[in-house]
CSV table of C-alpha atoms (C1' of nucleotides) in Angstrom, one decimal:
chain,number,residue,atom,x,y,z
A,1458,MET,CA,-10.5,-8.0,19.4
A,1459,GLN,CA,-13.6,-11.1,19.4
A,1460,VAL,CA,-12.9,-13.4,21.6
A,1461,ASP,CA,-13.7,-16.8,18.9
A,1462,GLU,CA,-11.3,-19.6,18.7
A,1463,GLY,CA,-13.4,-23.2,18.3
A,1464,SER,CA,-16.1,-21.8,15.3
A,1465,THR,CA,-13.5,-19.7,13.1
A,1466,ARG,CA,-14.1,-21.0,10.0
A,1467,TRP,CA,-10.9,-21.3,8.5
A,1468,LEU,CA,-10.2,-21.0,4.3
A,1469,GLU,CA,-10.5,-24.2,2.4
A,1470,PRO,CA,-7.8,-24.6,1.2
A,1471,ALA,CA,-9.2,-23.1,-3.0
A,1472,GLU,CA,-10.0,-20.0,-1.1
A,1473,MET,CA,-6.1,-20.4,0.5
A,1474,ARG,CA,-4.8,-20.5,-2.3
A,1475,ALA,CA,-6.5,-17.7,-4.5
A,1476,TRP,CA,-5.9,-15.9,-1.3
A,1477,LEU,CA,-2.2,-16.5,-1.3
A,1478,SER,CA,-2.4,-15.5,-5.1
A,1479,TYR,CA,-4.3,-13.0,-5.3
A,1480,VAL,CA,-1.9,-10.7,-2.0
A,1481,ALA,CA,0.7,-11.8,-4.3
A,1482,GLY,CA,0.4,-10.3,-7.4
A,1483,SER,CA,-1.8,-7.6,-6.7
A,1484,THR,CA,1.4,-6.8,-4.2
A,1485,LEU,CA,4.0,-7.1,-6.8
A,1486,LEU,CA,1.5,-5.7,-8.8
A,1487,GLU,CA,1.0,-2.1,-7.0
A,1488,ALA,CA,4.9,-2.1,-6.4
A,1489,ALA,CA,5.3,-2.2,-10.4
A,1490,LEU,CA,3.3,0.8,-11.7
A,1491,ASP,CA,4.4,2.7,-8.1
A,1492,ARG,CA,8.5,2.2,-9.3
A,1493,GLN,CA,7.9,3.1,-13.2
A,1494,LEU,CA,5.9,5.8,-12.2
A,1495,GLN,CA,8.0,7.0,-9.9
A,1496,ARG,CA,11.1,6.7,-12.0
A,1497,ASP,CA,9.0,8.1,-14.8
A,1498,SER,CA,6.9,11.6,-13.6
A,1499,GLY,CA,7.6,11.6,-9.7
A,1500,MET,CA,5.1,10.4,-8.8
A,1501,PRO,CA,3.6,7.2,-7.0
A,1502,HIS,CA,0.4,6.0,-8.3
A,1503,ALA,CA,-1.9,7.7,-5.6
A,1504,TYR,CA,-1.2,10.3,-6.9
A,1505,TYR,CA,-1.7,10.2,-11.0
A,1506,GLN,CA,-4.7,8.6,-9.6
A,1507,ILE,CA,-5.8,12.3,-8.2
A,1508,LEU,CA,-5.1,14.0,-11.4
A,1509,ALA,CA,-6.7,11.5,-13.4
A,1510,MET,CA,-9.9,11.8,-11.6
A,1511,LEU,CA,-9.8,15.8,-11.5
A,1512,SER,CA,-8.5,15.7,-15.6
A,1513,GLU,CA,-12.2,13.8,-16.1
A,1514,ALA,CA,-14.0,16.3,-13.6
A,1515,PRO,CA,-15.9,19.5,-15.2
A,1516,ASP,CA,-13.6,22.8,-15.3
A,1517,ARG,CA,-10.8,20.2,-13.6
A,1518,THR,CA,-12.4,20.9,-10.2
A,1519,ARG,CA,-13.4,18.5,-7.6
A,1520,ARG,CA,-14.5,19.4,-4.0
A,1521,MET,CA,-12.2,17.5,-1.3
A,1522,SER,CA,-14.4,15.2,0.3
A,1523,ASP,CA,-15.2,14.0,-3.1
A,1524,LEU,CA,-11.9,12.9,-4.4
A,1525,ALA,CA,-11.3,11.3,-1.7
A,1526,ALA,CA,-14.4,8.8,-2.2
A,1527,ALA,CA,-12.8,8.6,-5.9
A,1528,THR,CA,-10.3,7.8,-5.0
A,1529,GLN,CA,-10.4,5.6,-2.8
A,1530,SER,CA,-8.8,8.5,0.0
A,1531,SER,CA,-8.7,9.4,3.6
A,1532,GLN,CA,-9.5,12.5,4.0
A,1533,SER,CA,-6.2,13.3,5.4
A,1534,ARG,CA,-4.8,11.4,3.1
A,1535,LEU,CA,-5.7,13.6,0.1
A,1536,SER,CA,-5.0,17.0,1.1
A,1537,HIS,CA,-1.1,15.3,2.3
A,1538,ALA,CA,-1.5,14.5,-1.7
A,1539,VAL,CA,-2.9,17.5,-2.5
A,1540,SER,CA,-0.7,19.8,-0.7
A,1541,ARG,CA,2.5,18.2,-2.6
A,1542,LEU,CA,0.7,18.6,-6.4
A,1543,GLU,CA,0.3,22.1,-5.3
A,1544,ALA,CA,3.8,23.0,-4.3
A,1545,ASN,CA,4.4,21.3,-7.6
A,1546,GLY,CA,2.0,23.4,-9.7
A,1547,TRP,CA,-0.2,20.7,-10.3
A,1548,VAL,CA,-3.1,21.3,-8.0
A,1549,ARG,CA,-4.8,24.6,-7.7
A,1550,ARG,CA,-6.9,24.6,-4.7
A,1551,SER,CA,-10.1,27.3,-4.4
A,1552,GLN,CA,-12.7,27.6,-1.5
A,1553,CYS,CA,-15.9,26.2,-2.4
A,1554,PRO,CA,-17.9,28.8,-3.4
A,1555,ASP,CA,-21.7,26.9,-1.7
A,1556,ASP,CA,-20.1,26.1,1.2
A,1557,ARG,CA,-17.4,27.9,3.3
A,1558,ARG,CA,-15.7,24.4,4.5
A,1559,GLY,CA,-15.3,23.2,1.3
A,1560,THR,CA,-12.1,23.4,-0.7
A,1561,LEU,CA,-11.6,23.0,-4.6
A,1562,ALA,CA,-9.2,21.4,-6.0
A,1563,THR,CA,-8.0,21.7,-10.3
A,1564,LEU,CA,-5.6,20.7,-12.1
A,1565,THR,CA,-3.7,23.1,-13.9
A,1566,GLU,CA,-2.1,23.4,-17.1
A,1567,GLN,CA,1.1,22.1,-15.8
A,1568,GLY,CA,-0.5,19.4,-14.2
A,1569,MET,CA,-2.7,18.1,-17.1
A,1570,ALA,CA,0.2,18.0,-18.9
A,1571,VAL,CA,2.3,16.7,-17.0
A,1572,LEU,CA,-0.7,13.8,-16.6
A,1573,ARG,CA,-0.2,13.6,-20.9
A,1574,GLU,CA,2.7,12.6,-20.2
A,1575,ALA,CA,2.7,10.3,-17.7
A,1576,ALA,CA,-0.9,8.1,-19.2
A,1577,PRO,CA,1.5,6.3,-21.8
A,1578,GLY,CA,3.8,4.6,-19.8
A,1579,HIS,CA,1.6,4.0,-16.8
A,1580,VAL,CA,-1.1,2.4,-19.4
A,1581,ARG,CA,2.0,0.4,-20.7
A,1582,THR,CA,3.2,-0.9,-17.3
A,1583,VAL,CA,-1.3,-1.7,-16.6
A,1584,ARG,CA,-1.7,-3.7,-19.8
A,1585,GLU,CA,2.3,-5.9,-20.4
A,1586,HIS,CA,1.5,-7.2,-16.3
A,1587,LEU,CA,-1.8,-7.0,-16.0
A,1588,PHE,CA,-4.5,-6.8,-19.1
A,1589,ASP,CA,-2.4,-8.2,-21.8
A,1590,ARG,CA,-2.3,-11.3,-19.8
A,1591,LEU,CA,-6.2,-11.7,-19.3
A,1592,THR,CA,-8.8,-13.7,-22.1
A,1593,PRO,CA,-11.7,-11.4,-22.4
A,1594,GLU,CA,-13.4,-13.8,-20.2
A,1595,GLN,CA,-11.1,-12.8,-17.4
A,1596,VAL,CA,-11.6,-9.3,-17.2
A,1597,GLU,CA,-15.2,-10.1,-16.8
A,1598,GLN,CA,-14.2,-11.9,-14.5
A,1599,LEU,CA,-11.9,-10.0,-12.8
A,1600,THR,CA,-15.0,-6.9,-12.6
A,1601,ASP,CA,-17.8,-9.0,-11.6
A,1602,ILE,CA,-15.2,-9.5,-8.5
A,1603,TRP,CA,-14.3,-6.6,-7.7
A,1604,GLN,CA,-17.9,-4.8,-8.2
A,1605,THR,CA,-19.2,-7.7,-5.8
A,1606,VAL,CA,-16.5,-6.9,-3.2
A,1607,LEU,CA,-16.9,-3.3,-3.5
A,1608,GLU,CA,-21.2,-3.3,-3.0
A,1609,GLY,CA,-20.0,-5.4,0.2
A,1610,MET,CA,-17.8,-2.6,0.9
A,1611,GLY,CA,-20.3,0.3,1.7
A,1612,ASP,CA,-21.5,0.4,4.6
A,1613,ARG,CA,-19.7,-1.6,7.4
A,1614,ASP,CA,-16.3,-1.3,8.9
A,1615,GLY,CA,-16.7,2.5,9.5
A,1616,VAL,CA,-15.8,2.8,5.8
A,1617,PRO,CA,-17.2,6.1,4.2
A,1618,ALA,CA,-20.6,5.2,2.6
A,1619,ALA,CA,-19.8,7.6,0.1
A,1620,ALA,CA,-16.8,5.0,-1.8
A,1621,ARG,CA,-20.2,3.8,-2.9
A,1622,ALA,CA,-20.0,6.3,-6.0
A,1623,VAL,CA,-17.1,5.1,-7.1
A,1624,LEU,CA,-19.9,2.3,-8.5
A,1625,GLY,CA,-21.1,4.7,-10.3
A,1626,GLU,CA,-17.8,5.7,-11.8
A,1627,ALA,CA,-16.3,2.6,-12.8
A,1628,ALA,CA,-20.2,1.8,-13.9
A,1629,ARG,CA,-19.6,4.4,-16.6
B,532,MET,CA,10.0,7.6,-19.5
B,533,GLN,CA,8.9,6.7,-23.8
B,534,VAL,CA,7.7,8.7,-25.5
B,535,ASP,CA,5.3,6.8,-27.9
B,536,GLU,CA,1.9,8.7,-28.5
B,537,GLY,CA,-0.2,7.8,-31.4
B,538,SER,CA,0.9,4.5,-30.5
B,539,THR,CA,-0.3,3.4,-26.8
B,540,ARG,CA,-2.9,1.0,-26.7
B,541,TRP,CA,-5.3,2.4,-24.2
B,542,LEU,CA,-8.2,0.1,-22.7
B,543,GLU,CA,-11.5,-0.9,-24.2
B,544,PRO,CA,-13.7,0.3,-22.1
B,545,ALA,CA,-14.3,-3.6,-20.4
B,546,GLU,CA,-10.8,-3.3,-19.3
B,547,MET,CA,-11.5,-0.1,-18.0
B,548,ARG,CA,-14.1,-0.9,-16.3
B,549,ALA,CA,-11.9,-3.3,-14.3
B,550,TRP,CA,-9.5,-1.7,-13.8
B,551,LEU,CA,-11.7,0.6,-11.8
B,552,SER,CA,-13.3,-1.4,-9.9
B,553,TYR,CA,-9.9,-3.9,-9.2
B,554,VAL,CA,-8.1,-0.7,-8.0
B,555,ALA,CA,-11.2,1.1,-5.9
B,556,GLY,CA,-12.4,-2.7,-4.3
B,557,SER,CA,-8.4,-3.9,-3.2
B,558,THR,CA,-8.1,-0.8,-2.4
B,559,LEU,CA,-10.4,-0.7,0.1
B,560,LEU,CA,-9.7,-4.0,1.3
B,561,GLU,CA,-6.5,-3.0,2.3
B,562,ALA,CA,-7.2,-1.4,4.3
B,563,ALA,CA,-10.0,-2.9,5.7
B,564,LEU,CA,-7.9,-5.8,6.4
B,565,ASP,CA,-4.7,-3.4,8.6
B,566,ARG,CA,-7.3,-1.2,10.4
B,567,GLN,CA,-8.4,-4.5,11.4
B,568,LEU,CA,-4.6,-6.3,12.7
B,569,GLN,CA,-3.5,-2.7,13.6
B,570,ARG,CA,-7.3,-2.0,16.0
B,571,ASP,CA,-7.7,-5.8,17.8
B,572,SER,CA,-4.1,-6.2,17.2
B,573,GLY,CA,-1.2,-3.9,16.1
B,574,MET,CA,0.0,-4.7,13.2
B,575,PRO,CA,0.0,-3.8,9.6
B,576,HIS,CA,-1.4,-7.2,7.3
B,577,ALA,CA,2.1,-6.7,6.1
B,578,TYR,CA,3.7,-7.7,9.4
B,579,TYR,CA,1.0,-10.1,9.8
B,580,GLN,CA,2.2,-11.5,6.9
B,581,ILE,CA,6.1,-11.9,8.2
B,582,LEU,CA,4.5,-13.5,11.3
B,583,ALA,CA,2.3,-16.1,9.2
B,584,MET,CA,5.1,-17.4,6.7
B,585,LEU,CA,8.4,-17.5,9.7
B,586,SER,CA,4.7,-20.0,11.6
B,587,GLU,CA,4.4,-22.2,8.7
B,588,ALA,CA,8.2,-22.8,8.0
B,589,PRO,CA,10.8,-25.6,10.2
B,590,ASP,CA,12.0,-24.3,13.4
B,591,ARG,CA,9.6,-21.2,13.1
B,592,THR,CA,12.4,-20.3,11.0
B,593,ARG,CA,13.9,-18.4,7.7
B,594,ARG,CA,16.7,-16.8,6.1
B,595,MET,CA,15.7,-12.8,5.6
B,596,SER,CA,16.2,-13.2,1.8
B,597,ASP,CA,14.1,-16.2,1.3
B,598,LEU,CA,11.8,-14.7,3.6
B,599,ALA,CA,12.0,-11.2,2.0
B,600,ALA,CA,10.5,-13.5,-1.2
B,601,ALA,CA,7.5,-15.1,0.4
B,602,THR,CA,6.8,-11.5,1.6
B,603,GLN,CA,6.7,-10.1,-1.7
B,604,SER,CA,8.7,-7.5,0.3
B,605,SER,CA,12.4,-5.1,-0.5
B,606,GLN,CA,15.0,-6.7,1.3
B,607,SER,CA,14.6,-3.3,2.9
B,608,ARG,CA,11.1,-3.7,3.6
B,609,LEU,CA,12.2,-6.5,6.2
B,610,SER,CA,14.8,-5.7,7.8
B,611,HIS,CA,12.9,-2.8,8.9
B,612,ALA,CA,10.3,-4.9,9.5
B,613,VAL,CA,12.1,-7.1,11.4
B,614,SER,CA,13.4,-4.8,13.0
B,615,ARG,CA,10.1,-3.8,14.6
B,616,LEU,CA,8.2,-7.4,15.3
B,617,GLU,CA,11.9,-8.1,17.1
B,618,ALA,CA,11.5,-4.7,19.6
B,619,ASN,CA,8.0,-6.5,20.6
B,620,GLY,CA,9.4,-10.4,20.8
B,621,TRP,CA,8.1,-11.7,18.4
B,622,VAL,CA,10.5,-12.5,15.9
B,623,ARG,CA,14.2,-12.9,17.1
B,624,ARG,CA,17.3,-12.3,15.2
B,625,SER,CA,20.3,-15.2,15.1
B,626,GLN,CA,23.9,-15.7,12.4
B,627,CYS,CA,23.0,-18.2,9.2
B,628,PRO,CA,25.4,-20.7,10.2
B,629,ASP,CA,25.9,-22.1,6.1
B,630,ASP,CA,26.6,-18.7,4.5
B,631,ARG,CA,28.3,-15.7,7.4
B,632,ARG,CA,26.8,-12.9,5.3
B,633,GLY,CA,23.2,-14.3,6.7
B,634,THR,CA,21.1,-13.6,9.0
B,635,LEU,CA,17.8,-16.3,10.4
B,636,ALA,CA,14.6,-14.9,11.5
B,637,THR,CA,12.7,-16.9,14.2
B,638,LEU,CA,9.6,-16.5,15.1
B,639,THR,CA,9.5,-16.2,19.2
B,640,GLU,CA,7.0,-18.5,21.7
B,641,GLN,CA,5.2,-14.8,22.2
B,642,GLY,CA,5.2,-13.8,18.7
B,643,MET,CA,4.0,-17.4,17.8
B,644,ALA,CA,0.9,-16.8,21.0
B,645,VAL,CA,0.2,-13.1,19.1
B,646,LEU,CA,-0.2,-14.6,15.8
B,647,ARG,CA,-2.3,-17.3,17.5
B,648,GLU,CA,-4.2,-14.4,18.6
B,649,ALA,CA,-4.4,-12.4,15.7
B,650,ALA,CA,-5.4,-15.0,12.9
B,651,PRO,CA,-9.1,-16.0,13.9
B,652,GLY,CA,-10.4,-11.9,13.4
B,653,HIS,CA,-7.8,-11.7,10.7
B,654,VAL,CA,-9.7,-15.0,8.7
B,655,ARG,CA,-12.3,-13.1,10.1
B,656,THR,CA,-12.8,-10.4,7.4
B,657,VAL,CA,-11.3,-12.1,4.8
B,658,ARG,CA,-14.4,-13.6,4.6
B,659,GLU,CA,-16.4,-10.9,5.6
B,660,HIS,CA,-15.5,-9.2,2.7
B,661,LEU,CA,-14.1,-11.0,0.0
B,662,PHE,CA,-14.5,-15.3,-0.2
B,663,ASP,CA,-18.5,-15.1,1.6
B,664,ARG,CA,-19.9,-13.1,-0.8
B,665,LEU,CA,-17.7,-14.9,-4.3
B,666,THR,CA,-18.7,-17.9,-6.0
B,667,PRO,CA,-16.7,-21.4,-6.4
B,668,GLU,CA,-16.1,-20.4,-9.6
B,669,GLN,CA,-14.9,-17.3,-8.3
B,670,VAL,CA,-12.4,-17.9,-6.0
B,671,GLU,CA,-11.6,-20.2,-8.8
B,672,GLN,CA,-11.2,-17.4,-11.2
B,673,LEU,CA,-8.9,-15.1,-8.8
B,674,THR,CA,-6.6,-18.5,-8.3
B,675,ASP,CA,-5.7,-18.5,-12.4
B,676,ILE,CA,-5.7,-14.2,-13.1
B,677,TRP,CA,-3.0,-13.9,-10.3
B,678,GLN,CA,-1.7,-17.4,-10.6
B,679,THR,CA,-1.3,-15.5,-14.3
B,680,VAL,CA,-0.2,-12.0,-13.2
B,681,LEU,CA,2.3,-13.7,-11.4
B,682,GLU,CA,3.9,-16.0,-14.4
B,683,GLY,CA,4.7,-12.6,-15.5
B,684,MET,CA,6.9,-10.9,-13.2
B,685,GLY,CA,9.3,-13.3,-12.6
B,686,ASP,CA,12.3,-11.9,-14.6
B,687,ARG,CA,11.0,-8.4,-15.5
B,688,ASP,CA,11.1,-4.6,-14.6
B,689,GLY,CA,13.6,-5.0,-11.7
B,690,VAL,CA,11.3,-7.7,-9.5
B,691,PRO,CA,13.9,-10.0,-7.8
B,692,ALA,CA,13.0,-13.4,-10.3
B,693,ALA,CA,12.8,-15.2,-5.9
B,694,ALA,CA,9.4,-13.2,-6.3
B,695,ARG,CA,9.1,-16.5,-9.0
B,696,ALA,CA,9.3,-18.8,-5.1
B,697,VAL,CA,5.4,-17.6,-3.8
B,698,LEU,CA,4.6,-19.9,-6.8
B,699,GLY,CA,5.7,-22.2,-5.3
B,700,GLU,CA,3.9,-21.1,-1.6
B,701,ALA,CA,0.9,-21.0,-3.0
B,702,ALA,CA,0.3,-24.1,-5.8
B,703,ARG,CA,1.2,-26.1,-2.5
C,1422,DT,C1',-31.3,33.7,18.8
C,1423,DG,C1',-27.7,30.9,20.6
C,1424,DG,C1',-26.5,26.1,21.3
C,1425,DT,C1',-25.4,22.1,20.2
C,1426,DT,C1',-24.5,18.3,16.8
C,1427,DG,C1',-21.7,16.9,12.5
C,1428,DA,C1',-19.5,17.6,8.4
C,1429,DA,C1',-15.9,19.6,5.4
C,1430,DC,C1',-10.8,20.1,5.7
C,1431,DT,C1',-6.1,21.0,7.7
C,1432,DT,C1',-2.0,19.9,10.9
C,1433,DG,C1',2.0,17.4,13.4
C,1434,DA,C1',3.4,13.6,15.5
C,1435,DA,C1',4.7,8.3,14.8
C,1436,DC,C1',5.2,5.1,10.9
C,1437,DG,C1',6.2,2.3,7.2
C,1438,DT,C1',8.0,2.1,3.0
C,1439,DT,C1',11.6,3.1,-0.2
C,1440,DC,C1',15.4,4.9,-2.6
C,1441,DA,C1',20.7,5.0,-2.2
C,1442,DA,C1',24.9,4.3,0.8
C,1443,DC,C1',27.7,0.9,2.6
C,1444,DT,C1',29.5,-3.5,5.2
C,1445,DA,C1',30.4,-7.7,4.7
C,1446,DC,C1',31.3,-11.8,3.5
C,1447,DT,C1',30.8,-15.2,-1.6
C,1448,DG,C1',32.8,-17.0,-4.9
C,1449,DG,C1',35.5,-17.9,-9.0
C,1450,DA,C1',39.3,-16.1,-12.3
C,1451,DG,C1',43.8,-15.2,-13.2
D,1054,DC,C1',46.4,-16.7,-3.4
D,1055,DT,C1',44.4,-12.2,-4.7
D,1056,DC,C1',41.6,-9.7,-6.5
D,1057,DC,C1',36.8,-8.7,-8.5
D,1058,DA,C1',31.9,-8.8,-9.3
D,1059,DG,C1',28.0,-10.6,-6.6
D,1060,DT,C1',24.7,-12.2,-2.5
D,1061,DA,C1',23.0,-10.9,2.1
D,1062,DG,C1',21.6,-7.6,5.3
D,1063,DT,C1',21.5,-2.8,7.3
D,1064,DT,C1',21.2,1.5,7.7
D,1065,DG,C1',19.3,6.6,7.9
D,1066,DA,C1',16.9,10.1,4.8
D,1067,DA,C1',12.4,11.1,1.9
D,1068,DC,C1',8.1,10.3,1.6
D,1069,DG,C1',3.5,8.8,2.0
D,1070,DT,C1',-0.5,7.4,5.4
D,1071,DT,C1',-2.6,7.9,9.2
D,1072,DC,C1',-4.7,8.3,13.4
D,1073,DA,C1',-6.0,11.5,17.0
D,1074,DA,C1',-6.1,16.0,17.8
D,1075,DG,C1',-8.3,20.6,16.5
D,1076,DT,C1',-10.5,24.5,13.7
D,1077,DT,C1',-14.5,26.1,11.0
D,1078,DC,C1',-19.0,26.1,8.7
D,1079,DA,C1',-23.6,24.0,8.0
D,1080,DA,C1',-28.0,22.5,10.0
D,1081,DC,C1',-30.8,21.7,13.1
D,1082,DC,C1',-34.1,22.3,16.9
D,1083,DA,C1',-35.0,25.1,20.7
DNA sequence: TGGTTGAACTTGAACGTTCAACTACTGGAG
DNA sequence: CTCCAGTAGTTGAACGTTCAAGTTCAACCA
């Protein structure tokens, strides 16, 4: 831990309000998403994101490291998650032909069916708690704020620089 | 799962951009906070929040259910967390005098010391990734957006209505 | 060609969270 | 006073994530 007493720039009152609101709101929102998806489709939000990312890829297939970056996940986390999804029959692993170190993850038909069933309820929950409460201007503000944060996350702190690929995703 | 095919209001392109940006950014931000706190102070962000909330309470003491609401935590989660914090010597449990079902959690001197050591690095990380990149207008926008979300979270979906107490906290 | 560095992925243990009981107590209603 | 519904809190098992190895292969260099 860096010792820095006396020179710490504490949060301004407005920043503290923003921080407490954001932390409380995003925590409760994420909990609501997890509860809804777990209850209705037997998976947490993180697993839904994996299926969703796969569903939009060519051949519904992506390389593990690629998929990890696209879902803001560590390789280990993704590996465990895909193991679980594979056991469910929702994803299939195969050898990457170009690079024998690589592994490809493919969404199965069954996985696609589960995703299609899950999607409406998930979108409804996101709308109910977030977008149906925000003005169009606020939606733009939210985008700008988090794009700014993402730009700063690129090459700092041990975050894999590949995470910046997400920017391309989000802006497409 | 409610069957609702055909009537689902999917996300608009602007909403999808906002959603992907927010999910990616907040996931990476939370991961960065957890990594920094774990590395420098041996605790995750959620535990820091518990210590912080206790530190600002009268007598550095709060009732468990109260503390759970203030930290957007389930009772079970808080109970496990406080057990761990107690084992560390950072928090002490005691019987609530008014209500024999109740338990009070108190921040110890040692816990206060750990929190004081942890705070500068934590604030620095929050600044580095968030506030130092946002304009004052964006800070206000962030507050408004999440206050709006919090207002909608009050009595829906099994979220304890007491979570609205957080609003008071954030607005103080 | 052989050796070294680093990338891709997996594994198992430790940790934190959720979920579903379960205990203990409170605040009425009869 | 007794009963009963509801509140406060804890517990243990299941689950998901992190962390620190470990394995396998690619890329580069000597």
